[in-house]
PDB file of C-alpha atoms in Angstrom:
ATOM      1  CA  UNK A  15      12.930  70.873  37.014  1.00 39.00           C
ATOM      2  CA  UNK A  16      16.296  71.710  35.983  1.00 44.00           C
ATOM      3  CA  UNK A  17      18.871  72.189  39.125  1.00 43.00           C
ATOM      4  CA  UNK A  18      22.911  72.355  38.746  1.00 39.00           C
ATOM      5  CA  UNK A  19      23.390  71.725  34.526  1.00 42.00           C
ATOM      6  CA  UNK A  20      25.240  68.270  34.291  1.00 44.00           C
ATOM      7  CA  UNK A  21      26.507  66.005  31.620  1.00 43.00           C
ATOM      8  CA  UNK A  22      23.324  65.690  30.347  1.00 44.00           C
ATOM      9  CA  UNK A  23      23.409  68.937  28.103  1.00 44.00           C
ATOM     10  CA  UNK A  24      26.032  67.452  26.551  1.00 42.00           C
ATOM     11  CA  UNK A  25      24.100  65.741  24.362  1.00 41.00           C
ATOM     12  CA  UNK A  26      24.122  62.106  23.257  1.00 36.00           C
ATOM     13  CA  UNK A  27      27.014  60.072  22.434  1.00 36.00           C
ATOM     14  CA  UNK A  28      26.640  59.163  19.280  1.00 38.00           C
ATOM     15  CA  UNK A  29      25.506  62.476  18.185  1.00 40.00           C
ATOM     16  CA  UNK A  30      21.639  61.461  16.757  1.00 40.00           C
ATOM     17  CA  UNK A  31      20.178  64.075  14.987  1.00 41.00           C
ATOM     18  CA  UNK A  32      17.749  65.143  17.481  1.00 43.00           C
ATOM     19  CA  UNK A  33      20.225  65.920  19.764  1.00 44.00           C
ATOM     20  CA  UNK A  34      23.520  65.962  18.617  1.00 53.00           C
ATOM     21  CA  UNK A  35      26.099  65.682  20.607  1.00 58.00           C
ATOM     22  CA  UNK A  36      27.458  68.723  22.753  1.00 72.00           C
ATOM     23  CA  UNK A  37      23.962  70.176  21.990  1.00 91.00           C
ATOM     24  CA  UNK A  38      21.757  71.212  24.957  1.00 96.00           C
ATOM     25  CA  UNK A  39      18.953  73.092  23.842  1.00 96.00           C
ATOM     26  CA  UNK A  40      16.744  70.168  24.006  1.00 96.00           C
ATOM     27  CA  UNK A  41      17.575  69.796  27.511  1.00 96.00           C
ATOM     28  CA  UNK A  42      16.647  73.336  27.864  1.00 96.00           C
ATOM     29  CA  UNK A  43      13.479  73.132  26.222  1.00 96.00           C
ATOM     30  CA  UNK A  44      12.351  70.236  28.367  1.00 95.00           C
ATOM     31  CA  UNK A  45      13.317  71.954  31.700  1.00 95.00           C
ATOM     32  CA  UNK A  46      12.282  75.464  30.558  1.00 96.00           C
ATOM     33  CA  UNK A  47       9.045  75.187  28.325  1.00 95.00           C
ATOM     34  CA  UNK A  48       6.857  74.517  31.682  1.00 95.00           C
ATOM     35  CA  UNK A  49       7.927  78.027  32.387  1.00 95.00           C
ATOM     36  CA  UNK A  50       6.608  79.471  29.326  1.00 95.00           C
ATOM     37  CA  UNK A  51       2.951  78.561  31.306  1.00 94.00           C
ATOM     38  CA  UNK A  52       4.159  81.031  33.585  1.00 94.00           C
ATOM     39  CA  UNK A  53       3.861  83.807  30.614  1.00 94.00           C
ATOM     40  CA  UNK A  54      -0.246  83.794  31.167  1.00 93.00           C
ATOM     41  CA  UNK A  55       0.076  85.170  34.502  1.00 94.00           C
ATOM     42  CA  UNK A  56       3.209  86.662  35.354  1.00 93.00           C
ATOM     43  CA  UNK A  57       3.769  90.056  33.274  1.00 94.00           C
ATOM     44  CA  UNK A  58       6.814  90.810  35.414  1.00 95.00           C
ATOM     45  CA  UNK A  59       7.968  87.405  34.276  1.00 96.00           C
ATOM     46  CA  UNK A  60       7.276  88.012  30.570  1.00 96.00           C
ATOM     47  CA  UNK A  61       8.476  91.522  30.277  1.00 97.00           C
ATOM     48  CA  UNK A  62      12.150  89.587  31.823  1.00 97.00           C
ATOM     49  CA  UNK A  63      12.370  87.247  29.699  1.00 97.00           C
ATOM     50  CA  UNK A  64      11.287  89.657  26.242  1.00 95.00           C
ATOM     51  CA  UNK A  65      14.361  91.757  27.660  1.00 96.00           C
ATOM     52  CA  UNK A  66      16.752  88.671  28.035  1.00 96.00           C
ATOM     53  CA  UNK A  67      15.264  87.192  23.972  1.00 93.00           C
ATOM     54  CA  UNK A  68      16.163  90.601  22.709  1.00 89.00           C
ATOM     55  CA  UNK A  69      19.767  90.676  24.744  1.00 92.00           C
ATOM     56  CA  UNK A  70      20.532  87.269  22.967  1.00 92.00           C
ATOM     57  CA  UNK A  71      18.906  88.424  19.540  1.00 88.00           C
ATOM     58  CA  UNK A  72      21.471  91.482  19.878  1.00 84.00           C
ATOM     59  CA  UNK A  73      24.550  88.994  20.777  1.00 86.00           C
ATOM     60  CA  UNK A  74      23.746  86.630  18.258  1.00 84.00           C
ATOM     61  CA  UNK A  75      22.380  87.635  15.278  1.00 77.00           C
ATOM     62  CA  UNK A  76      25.005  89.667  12.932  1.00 60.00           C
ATOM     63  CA  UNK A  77      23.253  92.963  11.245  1.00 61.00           C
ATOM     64  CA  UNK A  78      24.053  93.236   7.456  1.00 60.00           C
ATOM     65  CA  UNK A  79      23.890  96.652   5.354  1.00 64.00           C
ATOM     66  CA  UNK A  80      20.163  96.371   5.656  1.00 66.00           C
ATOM     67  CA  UNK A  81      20.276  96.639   9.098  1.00 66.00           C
ATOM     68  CA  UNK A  82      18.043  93.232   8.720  1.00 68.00           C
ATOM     69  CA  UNK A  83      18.690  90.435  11.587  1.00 66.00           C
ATOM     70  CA  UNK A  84      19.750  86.555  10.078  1.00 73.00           C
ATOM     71  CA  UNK A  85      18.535  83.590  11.036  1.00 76.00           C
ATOM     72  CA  UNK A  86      19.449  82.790  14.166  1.00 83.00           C
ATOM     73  CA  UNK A  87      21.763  79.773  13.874  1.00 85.00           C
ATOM     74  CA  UNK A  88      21.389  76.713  16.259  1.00 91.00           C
ATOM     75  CA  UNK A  89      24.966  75.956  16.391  1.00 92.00           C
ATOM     76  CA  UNK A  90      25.606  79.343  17.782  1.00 91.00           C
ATOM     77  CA  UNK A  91      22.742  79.488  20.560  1.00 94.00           C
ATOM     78  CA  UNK A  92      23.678  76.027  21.344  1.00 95.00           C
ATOM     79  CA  UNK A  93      27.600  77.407  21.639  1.00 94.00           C
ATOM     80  CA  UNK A  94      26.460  80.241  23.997  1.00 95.00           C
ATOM     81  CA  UNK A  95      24.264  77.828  25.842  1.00 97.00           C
ATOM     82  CA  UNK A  96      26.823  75.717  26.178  1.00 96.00           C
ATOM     83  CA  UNK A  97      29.131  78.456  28.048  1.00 95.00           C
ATOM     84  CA  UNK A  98      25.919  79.630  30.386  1.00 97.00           C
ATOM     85  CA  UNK A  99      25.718  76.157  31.723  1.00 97.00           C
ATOM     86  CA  UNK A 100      29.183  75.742  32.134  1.00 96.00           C
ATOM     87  CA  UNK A 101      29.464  79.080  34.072  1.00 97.00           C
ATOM     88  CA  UNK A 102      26.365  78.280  36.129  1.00 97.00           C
ATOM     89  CA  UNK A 103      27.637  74.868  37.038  1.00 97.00           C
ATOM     90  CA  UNK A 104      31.111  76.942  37.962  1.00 97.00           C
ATOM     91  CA  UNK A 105      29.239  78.602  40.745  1.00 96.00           C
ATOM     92  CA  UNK A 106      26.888  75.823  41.722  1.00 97.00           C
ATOM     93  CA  UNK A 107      23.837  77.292  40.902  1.00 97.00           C
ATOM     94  CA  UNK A 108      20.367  75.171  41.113  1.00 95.00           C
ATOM     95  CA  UNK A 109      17.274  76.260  39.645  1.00 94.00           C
ATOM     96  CA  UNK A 110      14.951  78.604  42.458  1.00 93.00           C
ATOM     97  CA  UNK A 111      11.348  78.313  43.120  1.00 90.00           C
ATOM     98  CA  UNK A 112      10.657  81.860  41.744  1.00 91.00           C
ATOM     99  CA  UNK A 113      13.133  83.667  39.193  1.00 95.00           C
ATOM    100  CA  UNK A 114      16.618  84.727  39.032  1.00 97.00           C
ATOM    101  CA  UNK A 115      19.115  85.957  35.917  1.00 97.00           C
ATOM    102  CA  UNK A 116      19.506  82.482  35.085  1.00 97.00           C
ATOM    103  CA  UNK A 117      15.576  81.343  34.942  1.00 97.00           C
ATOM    104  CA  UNK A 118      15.314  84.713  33.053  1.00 98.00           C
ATOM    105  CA  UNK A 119      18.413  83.671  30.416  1.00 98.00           C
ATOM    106  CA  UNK A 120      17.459  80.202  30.170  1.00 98.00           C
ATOM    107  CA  UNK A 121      13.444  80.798  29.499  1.00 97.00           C
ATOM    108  CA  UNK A 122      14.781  83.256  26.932  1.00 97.00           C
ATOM    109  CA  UNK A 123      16.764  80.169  24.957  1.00 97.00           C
ATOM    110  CA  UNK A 124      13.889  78.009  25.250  1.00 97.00           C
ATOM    111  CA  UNK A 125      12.037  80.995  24.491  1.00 95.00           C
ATOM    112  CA  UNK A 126      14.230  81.330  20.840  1.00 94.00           C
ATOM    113  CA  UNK A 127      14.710  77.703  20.043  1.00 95.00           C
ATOM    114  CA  UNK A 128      10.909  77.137  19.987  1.00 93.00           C
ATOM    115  CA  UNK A 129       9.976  80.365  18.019  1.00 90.00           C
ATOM    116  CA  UNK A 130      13.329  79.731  15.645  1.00 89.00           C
ATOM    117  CA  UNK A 131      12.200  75.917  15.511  1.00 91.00           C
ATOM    118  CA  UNK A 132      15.811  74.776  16.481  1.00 92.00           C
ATOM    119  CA  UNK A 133      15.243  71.640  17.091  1.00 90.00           C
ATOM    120  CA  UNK A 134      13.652  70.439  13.673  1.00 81.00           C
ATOM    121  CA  UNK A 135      15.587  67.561  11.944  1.00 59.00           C
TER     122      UNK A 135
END
C-alpha cells in the first residue's frame, strides 16, 4: 500500500493541475482510501481516525469572530502533509499491517481531502 513516503509525493514535474507539483494528497488518497473500507467494520478504527480529522480541523482551520471554521485550504493540508511525510521518512517508517499514529494521521488527510473535495480541478 503505501510503505516509507518517497519522491513520489512530490508531485509531478511539470506541476499538472491534478497534481501539482510538491502536492501529495493524491498520493495519499490512493494509498489511504482502501482504508476508509476499513470504517464498516472497525469502530476502534473510526473513532481514531474522527479524533485525528478533528486534531487537523483544529490545526488548520483559523476561527473568526463567529467562532465559524473556513474552508479548509488544500495548499495548507498539502503543506502539513508535506512535513508528516518528511518526518516519517526521517525515521524510516513503513506502513503496518494493522494501525499506528501514522495510519491514523494519514487516513485522517485522505479522510479531509475527499470530504473537502481537494483534489477537484
Amino acid at each position: 500500500m503505501f510503505a516509507t513516503p518517497d519522491e513520489s509525493h512530490r508531485g509531478s514535474p511539470d506541476g499538472s493541475p491534478d497534481r501539482p507539483a510538491g502536492c501529495p494528497l493524491p498520493g495519499i488518497v490512493a494509498a489511504f482510501s482502501p482504508r476508509l473500507a476499513e470504517f464498516a467494520f472497525e469502530p476502534g478504527f473510526v473513532a481514531a481516525v474522527d479524533q485525528h480529522t478533528a486534531e487537523l480541523r483544529e490545526l488548520l482551520y483559523a476561527q473568526g469572530p463567529e467562532l465559524l471554521p473556513r474552508p479548509l485550504d488544500r495548499e495548507e493540508l498539502s503543506d502539513y502533509a508535506l512535513g508528516f511525510l518528511d518526518a516519517l521518512t526521517e525515521i524510516g517508517w513503513r506502513e503496518p499491517v494493522g494501525y499506528d499514529f501514522a495510519v491514523y494521521r494519514l487516513t485522517a488527510i485522505c479522510w479531509l481531502v475527499r470530504q473537502q473535495d481537494l483534489l477537484a480541478s
